[in-house]
Coordinates of N, CA and C in Angstrom, one line a residue:
V1 N 91.6 190.2 138.7 CA 92.4 190.0 140.1 C 91.7 188.8 140.7
S2 N 90.3 188.6 140.7 CA 89.6 187.5 141.3 C 90.0 186.3 140.7
H3 N 90.2 186.3 139.3 CA 90.7 185.0 138.6 C 91.9 184.7 138.9
Q4 N 92.9 185.6 139.0 CA 94.2 185.3 139.4 C 94.4 184.6 140.8
R5 N 93.5 185.3 141.7 CA 93.6 184.7 143.1 C 93.0 183.3 143.1
T6 N 92.0 183.1 142.4 CA 91.3 181.7 142.4 C 92.3 180.7 141.7
D7 N 93.1 181.2 140.6 CA 94.2 180.4 140.0 C 95.2 180.1 140.9
W8 N 95.6 181.1 141.7 CA 96.7 180.9 142.7 C 96.3 179.8 143.7
I9 N 95.2 180.1 144.4 CA 94.8 179.1 145.4 C 94.5 177.7 144.9
S10 N 94.0 177.7 143.6 CA 93.7 176.4 143.1 C 94.9 175.6 142.8
I11 N 95.9 176.1 142.1 CA 96.9 175.3 141.5 C 98.4 175.8 141.5
H12 N 98.5 177.2 141.3 CA 99.7 177.8 141.1 C 100.6 177.7 142.4
G13 N 100.0 177.9 143.5 CA 100.7 177.8 144.6 C 101.3 176.5 145.0
H14 N 100.8 175.5 144.3 CA 101.2 174.0 144.5 C 102.3 173.7 143.4
I15 N 102.2 174.3 142.3 CA 103.1 173.8 141.2 C 104.1 174.8 140.8
C16 N 104.2 176.0 141.4 CA 105.1 177.1 141.0 C 106.5 176.6 140.8
Q17 N 107.0 175.8 141.8 CA 108.4 175.2 141.8 C 108.7 174.4 140.6
L18 N 107.5 173.5 140.3 CA 107.6 172.5 139.2 C 107.5 173.1 137.8
L19 N 107.0 174.4 137.7 CA 106.9 175.0 136.4 C 108.2 175.3 135.7
L20 N 109.1 176.0 136.5 CA 110.3 176.5 136.0 C 111.1 175.6 135.3
P21 N 111.5 174.4 135.8 CA 112.1 173.3 135.0 C 111.4 172.8 133.9
V22 N 110.1 172.8 133.9 CA 109.3 172.4 132.6 C 109.2 173.4 131.5
L23 N 108.9 174.6 131.9 CA 108.6 175.7 130.9 C 109.8 176.5 130.5
G24 N 110.9 176.5 131.5 CA 111.9 177.3 131.4 C 112.8 176.7 130.2
P25 N 113.9 177.6 129.8 CA 114.8 177.0 128.8 C 115.5 175.7 129.1
Q26 N 115.5 174.6 128.2 CA 116.2 173.4 128.6 C 117.7 173.5 128.3
P27 N 118.3 172.8 129.1 CA 119.9 172.8 129.0 C 120.2 172.2 127.6
C28 N 121.5 172.6 127.2 CA 122.0 172.1 125.9 C 122.8 170.9 126.2
F29 N 122.6 169.7 125.6 CA 123.3 168.5 125.9 C 124.4 168.3 124.9
H30 N 125.5 167.7 125.1 CA 126.5 167.5 124.0 C 126.6 165.9 123.6
S31 N 126.0 165.1 124.4 CA 126.0 163.7 123.9 C 124.6 163.2 123.8
E32 N 124.4 162.1 123.0 CA 123.1 161.5 122.8 C 122.7 160.9 124.1
K33 N 123.6 160.3 125.0 CA 123.2 159.9 126.2 C 122.7 160.9 127.2
D34 N 123.3 162.0 127.2 CA 122.7 163.2 128.0 C 121.5 163.7 127.6
R35 N 121.3 163.7 126.1 CA 120.0 164.3 125.6 C 118.8 163.4 126.1
K36 N 119.2 161.9 125.9 CA 118.2 161.1 126.3 C 117.8 161.3 127.8
H37 N 118.7 161.4 128.5 CA 118.5 161.5 130.0 C 117.9 162.9 130.2
G38 N 118.1 163.8 129.7 CA 117.3 165.2 129.7 C 115.9 165.0 129.5
K39 N 115.7 164.4 128.3 CA 114.3 164.0 127.8 C 113.5 163.2 129.0
E40 N 114.1 162.2 129.5 CA 113.5 161.4 130.5 C 113.2 162.2 131.7
Q41 N 114.1 163.0 132.1 CA 113.9 163.9 133.3 C 112.9 164.8 133.1
L42 N 112.7 165.4 131.9 CA 111.7 166.4 131.5 C 110.3 165.8 131.5
L43 N 110.1 164.6 131.0 CA 108.9 163.7 130.9 C 108.5 163.5 132.4
R44 N 109.6 163.0 133.4 CA 109.1 162.6 134.5 C 108.6 164.0 135.4
R45 N 109.3 165.0 135.1 CA 108.7 166.4 135.7 C 107.3 166.7 135.4
Q46 N 107.1 166.6 134.0 CA 105.8 166.8 133.4 C 104.8 165.9 134.0
E47 N 105.0 164.7 134.0 CA 104.2 163.7 134.7 C 103.8 164.0 136.1
S48 N 104.8 164.4 136.9 CA 104.6 164.8 138.2 C 103.7 165.9 138.4
L49 N 104.0 166.9 137.6 CA 103.2 168.1 137.6 C 101.7 167.9 137.2
I50 N 101.6 166.9 136.2 CA 100.1 166.4 135.9 C 99.4 165.7 137.2
A51 N 100.2 164.9 137.7 CA 99.6 164.3 138.9 C 99.3 165.2 140.0
V52 N 100.1 166.2 140.3 CA 99.8 167.2 141.3 C 98.6 167.9 141.0
A53 N 98.5 168.5 139.6 CA 97.4 169.2 139.3 C 96.1 168.4 139.3
L54 N 96.2 167.2 138.8 CA 95.0 166.4 138.8 C 94.4 165.9 140.1
S55 N 95.4 165.6 141.0 CA 94.9 165.3 142.4 C 94.3 166.4 143.1
T56 N 95.0 167.6 142.9 CA 94.6 169.0 143.5 C 93.0 169.3 143.1
A57 N 92.9 169.2 141.8 CA 91.6 169.4 141.2 C 90.5 168.4 141.7
Q58 N 90.9 167.1 141.7 CA 89.9 166.1 142.3 C 89.6 166.4 143.8
G59 N 90.6 166.9 144.5 CA 90.5 167.2 146.0 C 89.3 168.3 146.2
F60 N 89.5 169.3 145.3 CA 88.6 170.5 145.3 C 87.1 170.0 145.0
V61 N 87.0 169.1 143.9 CA 85.7 168.7 143.7 C 85.0 167.9 144.8
W62 N 85.8 167.0 145.5 CA 85.4 166.2 146.5 C 85.0 167.1 147.6
A63 N 85.7 168.2 147.8 CA 85.4 169.1 148.9 C 84.2 170.1 148.6
G64 N 83.6 169.9 147.4 CA 82.4 170.8 147.1 C 82.9 172.2 146.6
K65 N 84.2 172.4 146.1 CA 84.7 173.6 145.6 C 84.9 173.5 144.0
P66 N 83.9 173.3 143.3 CA 84.1 173.1 141.9 C 84.8 174.3 141.2
L67 N 84.5 175.6 141.5 CA 85.2 176.5 140.9 C 86.8 176.6 141.1
E68 N 87.2 176.2 142.2 CA 88.6 176.2 142.5 C 89.3 175.0 141.8
A69 N 88.4 173.9 141.4 CA 89.0 172.7 140.8 C 89.3 173.0 139.3
I70 N 88.7 173.9 138.7 CA 88.8 174.2 137.1 C 90.2 174.6 136.8
P71 N 90.9 175.5 137.4 CA 92.3 176.0 137.1 C 93.2 174.8 137.2
A72 N 93.1 174.1 138.2 CA 93.9 172.9 138.5 C 93.8 171.9 137.3
A73 N 92.5 171.6 137.1 CA 92.2 170.5 136.0 C 92.7 171.0 134.6
L74 N 92.5 172.4 134.4 CA 92.9 172.8 133.1 C 94.5 172.8 133.0
Q75 N 95.3 172.9 134.0 CA 96.7 172.7 134.1 C 97.0 171.3 133.7
A76 N 96.3 170.3 134.3 CA 96.4 168.9 134.0 C 96.1 168.6 132.6
L77 N 95.1 169.3 132.0 CA 94.9 169.0 130.7 C 95.9 169.6 129.7
R78 N 96.3 170.9 130.0 CA 97.4 171.5 129.3 C 98.6 170.6 129.1
F79 N 99.1 170.1 130.2 CA 100.3 169.4 130.2 C 100.2 167.9 129.7
S80 N 99.0 167.4 129.9 CA 98.8 166.0 129.5 C 98.6 166.0 128.0
S81 N 98.0 167.1 127.3 CA 98.0 167.2 125.9 C 99.4 167.3 125.3
R82 N 100.1 168.0 126.0 CA 101.5 168.3 125.5 C 102.4 166.8 125.6
V83 N 102.2 166.3 126.6 CA 103.0 165.0 126.9 C 102.4 163.8 126.0
F84 N 101.1 163.6 126.1 CA 100.5 162.4 125.6 C 99.8 162.6 124.1
G85 N 99.5 163.9 123.8 CA 98.8 164.1 122.6 C 97.3 164.4 122.9
S86 N 96.7 165.3 121.9 CA 95.4 165.8 122.2 C 94.3 164.8 122.1
G87 N 94.7 163.6 121.4 CA 93.6 162.6 121.3 C 93.8 161.4 122.2
S88 N 94.8 161.5 123.2 CA 95.1 160.3 124.2 C 94.1 160.0 125.1
M89 N 94.0 158.8 125.5 CA 93.1 158.2 126.5 C 93.5 158.9 127.8
Q90 N 94.7 159.3 128.1 CA 95.1 160.0 129.4 C 94.0 161.2 129.6
L91 N 93.5 161.8 128.6 CA 92.9 163.1 128.7 C 91.4 162.8 129.1
V92 N 90.8 161.6 129.1 CA 89.4 161.4 129.3 C 89.2 161.7 130.8
P93 N 89.9 161.2 131.8 CA 89.5 161.3 133.0 C 89.5 163.0 133.5
I94 N 90.6 163.7 132.7 CA 90.6 165.1 133.0 C 89.4 165.9 132.3
Y95 N 89.1 165.5 131.1 CA 87.8 166.1 130.6 C 86.6 165.7 131.5
L96 N 86.4 164.6 132.1 CA 85.3 164.2 132.9 C 85.4 165.0 134.1
L97 N 86.5 165.3 134.8 CA 86.7 166.0 136.0 C 86.3 167.5 135.6
L98 N 86.7 167.9 134.6 CA 86.4 169.3 134.2 C 84.9 169.5 133.9
A99 N 84.2 168.4 133.3 CA 82.9 168.5 133.0 C 82.1 168.6 134.5
E100 N 82.6 167.7 135.5 CA 81.9 167.6 136.7 C 81.9 169.0 137.5
A101 N 83.3 169.6 137.4 CA 83.5 170.9 137.9 C 82.6 172.0 137.4
S102 N 82.6 172.0 136.0 CA 81.8 173.1 135.2 C 80.3 172.8 135.7
T103 N 79.8 171.6 135.7 CA 78.4 171.4 136.0 C 78.1 171.9 137.4
G104 N 79.1 171.6 138.4 CA 79.0 172.2 139.8 C 78.9 173.7 139.8
T105 N 79.5 174.3 138.8 CA 79.5 175.9 138.9 C 78.3 176.4 138.0
G106 N 77.5 175.5 137.5 CA 76.3 175.9 136.6 C 76.6 176.1 135.2
R107 N 77.9 175.9 134.8 CA 78.3 176.1 133.3 C 78.1 174.8 132.6
L108 N 76.8 174.7 132.2 CA 76.4 173.4 131.7 C 76.8 173.3 130.3
R109 N 76.9 174.4 129.6 CA 77.4 174.5 128.1 C 78.8 174.0 128.0
Q110 N 79.6 174.5 128.9 CA 81.1 174.1 129.0 C 81.2 172.8 129.3
A111 N 80.4 172.2 130.2 CA 80.5 170.9 130.7 C 80.1 170.0 129.5
A112 N 79.2 170.4 128.8 CA 78.8 169.5 127.6 C 79.9 169.5 126.5
K113 N 80.8 170.6 126.5 CA 81.8 170.4 125.4 C 82.9 169.5 126.0
Y114 N 83.2 169.5 127.3 CA 84.3 168.7 127.9 C 83.7 167.2 127.7
L115 N 82.5 166.9 128.0 CA 82.1 165.5 127.7 C 82.0 165.1 126.3
S116 N 81.7 165.9 125.4 CA 81.9 165.6 124.0 C 83.2 165.4 123.7
Q117 N 84.3 166.0 124.3 CA 85.7 165.7 124.0 C 86.1 164.4 124.5
A118 N 85.7 164.0 125.7 CA 85.8 162.7 126.3 C 85.3 161.5 125.5
R119 N 84.0 161.8 125.1 CA 83.2 160.8 124.3 C 83.9 160.5 123.0
W120 N 84.4 161.6 122.3 CA 85.0 161.6 121.0 C 86.4 160.6 121.1
I121 N 87.0 160.9 122.2 CA 88.3 160.0 122.4 C 88.0 158.6 122.6
V122 N 86.9 158.4 123.5 CA 86.6 156.9 123.7 C 86.1 156.4 122.5
L123 N 85.3 157.0 121.6 CA 84.9 156.4 120.4 C 85.9 156.1 119.5
Q124 N 87.0 157.0 119.4 CA 88.1 156.7 118.5 C 89.1 155.7 119.0
T125 N 88.8 155.0 120.2 CA 89.7 154.2 120.7 C 89.1 152.8 120.9
P126 N 89.2 151.8 120.0 CA 88.4 150.7 120.0 C 88.8 149.9 121.2
D127 N 90.1 149.8 121.7 CA 90.4 149.0 122.9 C 90.2 149.7 124.1
C128 N 89.4 150.8 124.2 CA 89.0 151.5 125.5 C 88.6 150.6 126.6
S129 N 89.1 150.6 127.8 CA 88.8 149.7 128.8 C 87.3 150.0 129.3
A130 N 86.5 148.9 129.8 CA 85.3 149.1 130.3 C 85.2 150.1 131.4
A131 N 86.3 150.1 132.3 CA 86.5 151.0 133.4 C 86.3 152.4 133.0
L132 N 87.0 152.9 131.9 CA 87.0 154.2 131.5 C 85.7 154.5 130.8
Q133 N 85.1 153.5 130.1 CA 83.8 153.6 129.5 C 82.7 153.9 130.6
S134 N 82.9 153.2 131.6 CA 82.0 153.3 132.8 C 82.1 154.7 133.4
K135 N 83.2 155.2 133.6 CA 83.4 156.7 134.0 C 82.8 157.6 133.1
L136 N 82.8 157.5 131.8 CA 82.2 158.3 130.9 C 80.8 158.3 131.0
H137 N 80.1 157.2 131.0 CA 78.8 157.1 131.4 C 78.2 157.7 132.7
R138 N 79.1 157.5 133.6 CA 78.7 158.1 134.9 C 78.7 159.6 134.8
G139 N 79.7 160.1 134.1 CA 79.8 161.6 133.9 C 78.6 162.2 133.0
L140 N 78.3 161.4 131.9 CA 77.0 161.7 131.2 C 75.9 161.7 131.9
G141 N 75.7 160.6 132.8 CA 74.5 160.5 133.7 C 74.3 161.7 134.7
L142 N 75.6 162.1 135.4 CA 75.5 163.2 136.3 C 75.0 164.5 135.6
F143 N 75.6 164.7 134.3 CA 75.2 165.8 133.5 C 73.8 165.8 133.1
S144 N 73.2 164.7 132.8 CA 71.9 164.6 132.5 C 71.0 164.9 133.7
I145 N 71.4 164.5 135.0 CA 70.6 164.9 136.2 C 70.6 166.4 136.3
A146 N 71.8 167.0 136.1 CA 71.9 168.5 136.2 C 70.9 169.1 135.0
E147 N 70.9 168.7 134.0 CA 69.9 169.1 133.0 C 68.6 168.8 133.3
G148 N 68.2 168.0 134.2 CA 66.9 167.6 134.5 C 66.3 166.4 133.6
N149 N 67.1 165.9 132.9 CA 66.7 164.7 132.0 C 67.0 163.4 132.7
L150 N 66.1 163.0 133.5 CA 66.2 161.8 134.4 C 66.2 160.6 133.7
D151 N 65.3 160.3 132.6 CA 65.4 159.1 131.8 C 66.8 158.9 131.2
Q152 N 67.3 160.0 130.7 CA 68.5 159.9 129.9 C 69.7 159.6 131.0
A153 N 69.6 160.2 132.3 CA 70.5 159.8 133.3 C 70.4 158.3 133.5
L154 N 69.2 157.9 133.8 CA 69.1 156.4 134.1 C 69.7 155.6 133.1
Y155 N 69.6 156.0 131.8 CA 70.2 155.2 130.6 C 71.7 155.2 130.9
H156 N 72.3 156.2 131.1 CA 73.7 156.3 131.2 C 74.2 155.7 132.6
L157 N 73.5 155.8 133.6 CA 73.9 155.2 134.9 C 73.7 153.6 134.8
A158 N 72.8 153.2 134.1 CA 72.6 151.8 133.9 C 73.9 151.1 133.2
N159 N 74.4 151.9 132.0 CA 75.5 151.5 131.3 C 76.7 151.6 132.2
D160 N 76.7 152.6 133.1 CA 77.9 152.8 134.1 C 78.0 151.5 134.8
V161 N 76.9 151.0 135.5 CA 76.7 149.9 136.4 C 77.1 148.6 135.6
Y162 N 76.7 148.4 134.2 CA 77.0 147.3 133.6 C 78.4 147.1 133.2
L163 N 79.0 148.3 132.8 CA 80.5 148.3 132.4 C 81.4 148.1 133.6
A164 N 81.2 148.7 134.8 CA 81.9 148.6 136.0 C 81.7 147.1 136.5
T165 N 80.5 146.6 136.4 CA 80.4 145.2 136.7 C 81.3 144.3 135.7
A166 N 81.4 144.5 134.5 CA 82.1 143.7 133.5 C 83.6 143.8 133.9
E167 N 84.0 145.1 134.4 CA 85.5 145.3 134.7 C 85.8 144.9 136.1
F168 N 85.0 145.1 137.0 CA 85.5 144.9 138.4 C 84.7 143.7 139.2
G169 N 83.5 143.2 138.6 CA 82.8 142.3 139.2 C 81.5 142.9 140.0
L170 N 80.6 141.9 140.2 CA 79.2 142.4 140.5 C 79.1 143.0 141.9
N171 N 80.1 142.6 143.0 CA 80.0 143.2 144.2 C 81.1 144.1 144.5
S172 N 81.6 144.7 143.4 CA 82.8 145.6 143.7 C 82.3 147.0 144.1
V173 N 83.1 147.7 144.9 CA 82.8 149.1 145.3 C 82.7 150.1 144.1
E174 N 83.3 149.9 142.9 CA 83.3 150.7 141.7 C 81.9 150.7 141.2
V175 N 81.1 149.5 141.4 CA 79.8 149.5 140.9 C 78.7 150.5 141.8
S176 N 79.0 150.6 143.1 CA 78.1 151.2 144.0 C 77.7 152.6 143.6
G177 N 78.7 153.5 143.0 CA 78.4 154.8 142.6 C 77.2 154.9 141.6
G178 N 77.3 154.1 140.6 CA 76.2 154.1 139.6 C 74.7 153.8 140.3
Y179 N 74.9 152.6 141.1 CA 73.7 152.3 141.8 C 73.1 153.5 142.8
F180 N 74.2 154.2 143.4 CA 73.7 155.2 144.3 C 73.0 156.4 143.6
H181 N 73.6 156.7 142.4 CA 73.0 157.9 141.5 C 71.6 157.5 141.1
M182 N 71.5 156.1 140.7 CA 70.1 155.7 140.2 C 69.1 155.7 141.2
A183 N 69.7 155.3 142.5 CA 68.6 155.2 143.7 C 68.1 156.7 144.0
N184 N 69.1 157.6 143.9 CA 68.7 159.1 144.1 C 67.6 159.5 143.1
I185 N 67.7 159.1 141.8 CA 66.8 159.4 140.8 C 65.5 158.9 141.1
F186 N 65.3 157.6 141.5 CA 64.1 156.9 141.8 C 63.4 157.5 143.0
F187 N 64.3 158.0 144.1 CA 63.8 158.6 145.2 C 63.2 160.0 144.7
R188 N 63.8 160.8 143.9 CA 63.1 162.0 143.4 C 61.8 161.8 142.6
Q189 N 61.7 160.6 142.0 CA 60.5 160.2 141.3 C 59.5 159.6 142.2
N190 N 59.7 159.4 143.5 CA 59.1 158.8 144.4 C 58.7 157.4 144.1
K191 N 59.6 156.7 143.3 CA 59.6 155.3 143.2 C 60.5 154.5 144.3
M192 N 59.7 154.5 145.5 CA 60.5 154.2 146.8 C 61.0 152.7 146.8
D193 N 60.2 151.8 146.2 CA 60.6 150.4 146.1 C 61.9 150.2 145.4
A194 N 62.0 150.9 144.3 CA 63.2 150.8 143.3 C 64.5 151.4 144.2
A195 N 64.1 152.7 144.7 CA 65.2 153.5 145.4 C 65.8 152.6 146.6
N196 N 64.9 152.1 147.4 CA 65.4 151.4 148.5 C 66.1 150.0 148.3
S197 N 65.6 149.4 147.1 CA 66.3 148.2 146.7 C 67.8 148.6 146.2
L198 N 68.0 149.7 145.5 CA 69.3 150.1 145.1 C 70.1 150.7 146.2
Y199 N 69.6 151.5 147.2 CA 70.2 152.0 148.4 C 70.9 150.6 149.1
T200 N 70.0 149.6 149.2 CA 70.3 148.3 149.9 C 71.5 147.7 149.2
E201 N 71.5 147.7 147.8 CA 72.6 147.2 147.2 C 73.8 147.9 147.4
V202 N 73.8 149.3 147.5 CA 74.9 150.1 147.7 C 75.6 149.8 149.1

């Protein structure tokens, strides 16, 4: 019952009306034009459902409610896999969000699995953007912090900063997150000069 309640609060209350046209029986079309139009309509509905589920999950993570984020992110993953395929780049941000939410609930083993999935897709995609690789390294860095492996975390966060700089430029807001997390690590290590320098950069 508690799982159903969490699931309802997280996502099903938001997407209930969207599910029926997507999961229910599809109408029978008599012409090729109608069939094409029906497929396009179904795709738009699925993409809309994915967008709602993903933004809902992200909202819960930002609000510090990782447990509520997981059912919404899993719905986004389910429909993204159906629409784009299980090895698609569109799944990487969802896996990273699931990893962050799982880490937030203390489920580090599950978070590691999601990060492995994201990493595998990125490695299988030679033309993967620096922006997405940056997000992957940030996710790996935050996971390493949760594990207590600060040197590994600094390695991934440095890659995050490098890739974000390559994609968005040296003084972009996108770079500041990596600097911020690195500064927090140096602060924990009592390396105040390095920490203050990075906080100033942020």
